[in-house]
Amino acid sequence: MQLDDLYRRVIMDHYKNPRNRGTMNEESVTINLNNPTCGDRISLQLQVADGKVTDAKFSGEGCSISMSSASMMTEAVKGRSFDEALSMADRFSSLMKGEAVEFEELEDIEALSGVNKFPARIKCATLAWNALRKGIEHQHE
Ligand code: ZN
């Protein structure tokens, strides 16, 4: 897979030094998702209060794309309202369709834009964001 050098460095940095990796003991929402086509597994934990994601952590294993995306996603959504977090998830879907999208919240996310050229890897990149969506939808039940 050939990605722009700068983008690849950002992705590898999140892969090797993941942000928010771990588990929470406090009461939290846990979402487990798999991407069987690649073997990625993620367990996302969200702490929520007053319509906001107050904290996010993830564990699991998988390829550099899935794990770096989880690192970026958790970093970007902490402290955001559900609406803001869902708007980011929507923008990430657009990014995966090859649309030019900006992430003022965390520019690192834009490093994954090249993944749209590799359809088999899109599910790797969206895994964490799908888990986020599930976690937030769970709050509305
Ligand atoms: Zn993967």
PDB file of C-alpha atoms and ligand atoms in Angstrom:
ATOM      1  CA  MET A   1       0.000   0.000   0.000  1.00  0.00           C
ATOM      2  CA  GLN A   2       1.540   3.303  -1.085  1.00  0.00           C
ATOM      3  CA  LEU A   3       0.578   6.347   0.890  1.00  0.00           C
ATOM      4  CA  ASP A   4       2.042   9.791   0.863  1.00  0.00           C
ATOM      5  CA  ASP A   5       5.154   9.813   3.092  1.00  0.00           C
ATOM      6  CA  LEU A   6       3.940  12.469   5.493  1.00  0.00           C
ATOM      7  CA  TYR A   7       0.601  10.745   5.866  1.00  0.00           C
ATOM      8  CA  ARG A   8       2.309   7.414   6.441  1.00  0.00           C
ATOM      9  CA  ARG A   9       4.440   8.925   9.197  1.00  0.00           C
ATOM     10  CA  VAL A  10       1.367  10.298  10.965  1.00  0.00           C
ATOM     11  CA  ILE A  11      -0.391   6.924  10.711  1.00  0.00           C
ATOM     12  CA  MET A  12       2.649   5.007  11.993  1.00  0.00           C
ATOM     13  CA  ASP A  13       3.047   7.441  14.877  1.00  0.00           C
ATOM     14  CA  HIS A  14      -0.517   6.742  16.036  1.00  0.00           C
ATOM     15  CA  TYR A  15       0.023   3.016  15.484  1.00  0.00           C
ATOM     16  CA  LYS A  16       3.246   2.852  17.493  1.00  0.00           C
ATOM     17  CA  ASN A  17       2.249   5.397  20.142  1.00  0.00           C
ATOM     18  CA  PRO A  18      -1.503   4.973  20.360  1.00  0.00           C
ATOM     19  CA  ARG A  19      -3.441   7.656  22.193  1.00  0.00           C
ATOM     20  CA  ASN A  20      -6.108   6.543  24.648  1.00  0.00           C
ATOM     21  CA  ARG A  21      -5.218   2.882  24.504  1.00  0.00           C
ATOM     22  CA  GLY A  22      -6.405   0.982  27.560  1.00  0.00           C
ATOM     23  CA  THR A  23      -9.544   0.268  29.499  1.00  0.00           C
ATOM     24  CA  MET A  24     -11.674   2.230  31.937  1.00  0.00           C
ATOM     25  CA  ASN A  25     -12.883   0.930  35.238  1.00  0.00           C
ATOM     26  CA  GLU A  26     -15.535   3.545  35.690  1.00  0.00           C
ATOM     27  CA  GLU A  27     -19.002   2.899  34.410  1.00  0.00           C
ATOM     28  CA  SER A  28     -18.809   3.271  30.674  1.00  0.00           C
ATOM     29  CA  VAL A  29     -20.354   2.196  27.397  1.00  0.00           C
ATOM     30  CA  THR A  30     -18.441  -0.626  25.730  1.00  0.00           C
ATOM     31  CA  ILE A  31     -18.748  -1.444  22.031  1.00  0.00           C
ATOM     32  CA  ASN A  32     -16.989  -4.427  20.493  1.00  0.00           C
ATOM     33  CA  LEU A  33     -16.627  -4.549  16.719  1.00  0.00           C
ATOM     34  CA  ASN A  34     -14.710  -6.743  14.305  1.00  0.00           C
ATOM     35  CA  ASN A  35     -13.610  -6.352  10.740  1.00  0.00           C
ATOM     36  CA  PRO A  36     -13.383  -9.995   9.634  1.00  0.00           C
ATOM     37  CA  THR A  37     -11.971  -9.189   6.196  1.00  0.00           C
ATOM     38  CA  CYS A  38      -8.740  -7.998   7.840  1.00  0.00           C
ATOM     39  CA  GLY A  39      -8.957  -9.515  11.328  1.00  0.00           C
ATOM     40  CA  ASP A  40      -9.188  -6.174  13.145  1.00  0.00           C
ATOM     41  CA  ARG A  41     -10.864  -6.181  16.539  1.00  0.00           C
ATOM     42  CA  ILE A  42     -11.689  -3.139  18.585  1.00  0.00           C
ATOM     43  CA  SER A  43     -13.245  -2.645  21.968  1.00  0.00           C
ATOM     44  CA  LEU A  44     -14.220   0.976  22.435  1.00  0.00           C
ATOM     45  CA  GLN A  45     -15.148   2.391  25.814  1.00  0.00           C
ATOM     46  CA  LEU A  46     -16.920   5.708  26.102  1.00  0.00           C
ATOM     47  CA  GLN A  47     -17.711   7.704  29.149  1.00  0.00           C
ATOM     48  CA  VAL A  48     -20.630  10.017  28.570  1.00  0.00           C
ATOM     49  CA  ALA A  49     -22.328  12.783  30.526  1.00  0.00           C
ATOM     50  CA  ASP A  50     -24.732  15.576  29.582  1.00  0.00           C
ATOM     51  CA  GLY A  51     -24.808  14.630  25.908  1.00  0.00           C
ATOM     52  CA  LYS A  52     -21.038  14.639  25.651  1.00  0.00           C
ATOM     53  CA  VAL A  53     -18.285  12.110  25.221  1.00  0.00           C
ATOM     54  CA  THR A  54     -16.224  12.909  28.299  1.00  0.00           C
ATOM     55  CA  ASP A  55     -13.635  10.184  27.784  1.00  0.00           C
ATOM     56  CA  ALA A  56     -12.788   7.485  25.254  1.00  0.00           C
ATOM     57  CA  LYS A  57     -10.422   4.547  25.337  1.00  0.00           C
ATOM     58  CA  PHE A  58      -9.885   1.596  23.059  1.00  0.00           C
ATOM     59  CA  SER A  59      -8.258  -1.804  23.119  1.00  0.00           C
ATOM     60  CA  GLY A  60      -7.954  -4.577  20.581  1.00  0.00           C
ATOM     61  CA  GLU A  61      -5.639  -5.504  17.798  1.00  0.00           C
ATOM     62  CA  GLY A  62      -5.393  -5.129  14.087  1.00  0.00           C
ATOM     63  CA  CYS A  63      -3.549  -3.535  11.234  1.00  0.00           C
ATOM     64  CA  SER A  64      -1.881  -0.141  11.376  1.00  0.00           C
ATOM     65  CA  ILE A  65      -4.827   1.525   9.629  1.00  0.00           C
ATOM     66  CA  SER A  66      -7.463   0.244  12.067  1.00  0.00           C
ATOM     67  CA  MET A  67      -5.416   0.942  15.179  1.00  0.00           C
ATOM     68  CA  SER A  68      -4.190   4.380  14.133  1.00  0.00           C
ATOM     69  CA  SER A  69      -7.732   5.329  13.172  1.00  0.00           C
ATOM     70  CA  ALA A  70      -8.940   4.296  16.651  1.00  0.00           C
ATOM     71  CA  SER A  71      -6.173   6.350  18.242  1.00  0.00           C
ATOM     72  CA  MET A  72      -7.116   9.404  16.181  1.00  0.00           C
ATOM     73  CA  MET A  73     -10.848   8.965  16.662  1.00  0.00           C
ATOM     74  CA  THR A  74     -10.645   8.679  20.462  1.00  0.00           C
ATOM     75  CA  GLU A  75      -8.355  11.707  20.606  1.00  0.00           C
ATOM     76  CA  ALA A  76     -10.691  13.764  18.419  1.00  0.00           C
ATOM     77  CA  VAL A  77     -13.996  12.987  20.143  1.00  0.00           C
ATOM     78  CA  LYS A  78     -13.001  13.498  23.765  1.00  0.00           C
ATOM     79  CA  GLY A  79     -14.946  16.411  25.203  1.00  0.00           C
ATOM     80  CA  ARG A  80     -17.210  16.691  22.135  1.00  0.00           C
ATOM     81  CA  SER A  81     -20.985  16.664  22.154  1.00  0.00           C
ATOM     82  CA  PHE A  82     -22.757  13.702  20.543  1.00  0.00           C
ATOM     83  CA  ASP A  83     -23.712  15.934  17.594  1.00  0.00           C
ATOM     84  CA  GLU A  84     -20.143  17.085  17.093  1.00  0.00           C
ATOM     85  CA  ALA A  85     -18.868  13.519  17.330  1.00  0.00           C
ATOM     86  CA  LEU A  86     -21.457  12.254  14.830  1.00  0.00           C
ATOM     87  CA  SER A  87     -20.608  15.118  12.480  1.00  0.00           C
ATOM     88  CA  MET A  88     -16.980  13.976  12.576  1.00  0.00           C
ATOM     89  CA  ALA A  89     -18.075  10.398  11.846  1.00  0.00           C
ATOM     90  CA  ASP A  90     -20.061  11.688   8.835  1.00  0.00           C
ATOM     91  CA  ARG A  91     -17.075  13.675   7.614  1.00  0.00           C
ATOM     92  CA  PHE A  92     -14.902  10.596   8.004  1.00  0.00           C
ATOM     93  CA  SER A  93     -17.308   8.655   5.767  1.00  0.00           C
ATOM     94  CA  SER A  94     -16.976  11.427   3.170  1.00  0.00           C
ATOM     95  CA  LEU A  95     -13.185  11.275   3.487  1.00  0.00           C
ATOM     96  CA  MET A  96     -13.355   7.548   2.703  1.00  0.00           C
ATOM     97  CA  LYS A  97     -15.349   8.371  -0.443  1.00  0.00           C
ATOM     98  CA  GLY A  98     -12.474  10.518  -1.644  1.00  0.00           C
ATOM     99  CA  GLU A  99     -14.086  13.851  -0.806  1.00  0.00           C
ATOM    100  CA  ALA A 100     -11.933  16.705   0.421  1.00  0.00           C
ATOM    101  CA  VAL A 101     -12.818  17.083   4.075  1.00  0.00           C
ATOM    102  CA  GLU A 102     -11.086  18.969   6.860  1.00  0.00           C
ATOM    103  CA  PHE A 103     -10.744  17.980  10.470  1.00  0.00           C
ATOM    104  CA  GLU A 104     -10.006  21.113  12.439  1.00  0.00           C
ATOM    105  CA  GLU A 105     -10.474  19.030  15.573  1.00  0.00           C
ATOM    106  CA  LEU A 106      -7.487  16.837  14.764  1.00  0.00           C
ATOM    107  CA  GLU A 107      -5.702  17.302  11.463  1.00  0.00           C
ATOM    108  CA  ASP A 108      -3.978  13.926  11.870  1.00  0.00           C
ATOM    109  CA  ILE A 109      -7.236  12.311  10.740  1.00  0.00           C
ATOM    110  CA  GLU A 110      -6.680  13.719   7.245  1.00  0.00           C
ATOM    111  CA  ALA A 111      -3.652  11.406   6.990  1.00  0.00           C
ATOM    112  CA  LEU A 112      -6.122   8.561   6.412  1.00  0.00           C
ATOM    113  CA  SER A 113      -7.520  10.230   3.279  1.00  0.00           C
ATOM    114  CA  GLY A 114      -5.282   8.079   1.046  1.00  0.00           C
ATOM    115  CA  VAL A 115      -7.059   4.949   2.258  1.00  0.00           C
ATOM    116  CA  ASN A 116      -9.982   5.701  -0.074  1.00  0.00           C
ATOM    117  CA  LYS A 117      -7.803   4.457  -2.946  1.00  0.00           C
ATOM    118  CA  PHE A 118      -7.653   1.019  -1.302  1.00  0.00           C
ATOM    119  CA  PRO A 119     -11.267  -0.181  -1.015  1.00  0.00           C
ATOM    120  CA  ALA A 120     -10.291  -3.279   0.979  1.00  0.00           C
ATOM    121  CA  ARG A 121      -8.819  -1.081   3.707  1.00  0.00           C
ATOM    122  CA  ILE A 122     -11.733   1.302   4.101  1.00  0.00           C
ATOM    123  CA  LYS A 123     -13.380  -1.059   6.588  1.00  0.00           C
ATOM    124  CA  CYS A 124     -10.167  -0.965   8.634  1.00  0.00           C
ATOM    125  CA  ALA A 125     -10.275   2.817   8.819  1.00  0.00           C
ATOM    126  CA  THR A 126     -13.998   3.084   9.560  1.00  0.00           C
ATOM    127  CA  LEU A 127     -14.104   0.374  12.264  1.00  0.00           C
ATOM    128  CA  ALA A 128     -13.450   2.754  15.168  1.00  0.00           C
ATOM    129  CA  TRP A 129     -15.870   5.346  13.806  1.00  0.00           C
ATOM    130  CA  ASN A 130     -18.599   2.714  13.432  1.00  0.00           C
ATOM    131  CA  ALA A 131     -18.018   1.727  17.058  1.00  0.00           C
ATOM    132  CA  LEU A 132     -18.349   5.381  18.043  1.00  0.00           C
ATOM    133  CA  ARG A 133     -21.653   5.673  16.188  1.00  0.00           C
ATOM    134  CA  LYS A 134     -22.987   2.563  17.929  1.00  0.00           C
ATOM    135  CA  GLY A 135     -21.910   3.882  21.298  1.00  0.00           C
ATOM    136  CA  ILE A 136     -23.661   7.176  20.793  1.00  0.00           C
ATOM    137  CA  GLU A 137     -26.814   5.658  19.318  1.00  0.00           C
ATOM    138  CA  HIS A 138     -26.948   3.448  22.403  1.00  0.00           C
ATOM    139  CA  GLN A 139     -27.331   6.637  24.478  1.00  0.00           C
ATOM    140  CA  HIS A 140     -30.487   7.633  22.651  1.00  0.00           C
ATOM    141  CA  GLU A 141     -32.280   4.359  23.374  1.00  0.00           C
TER     142      GLU A 141
HETATM  143 ZN    ZN B   1      -7.242  -3.788   8.941  1.00  0.00          ZN
END
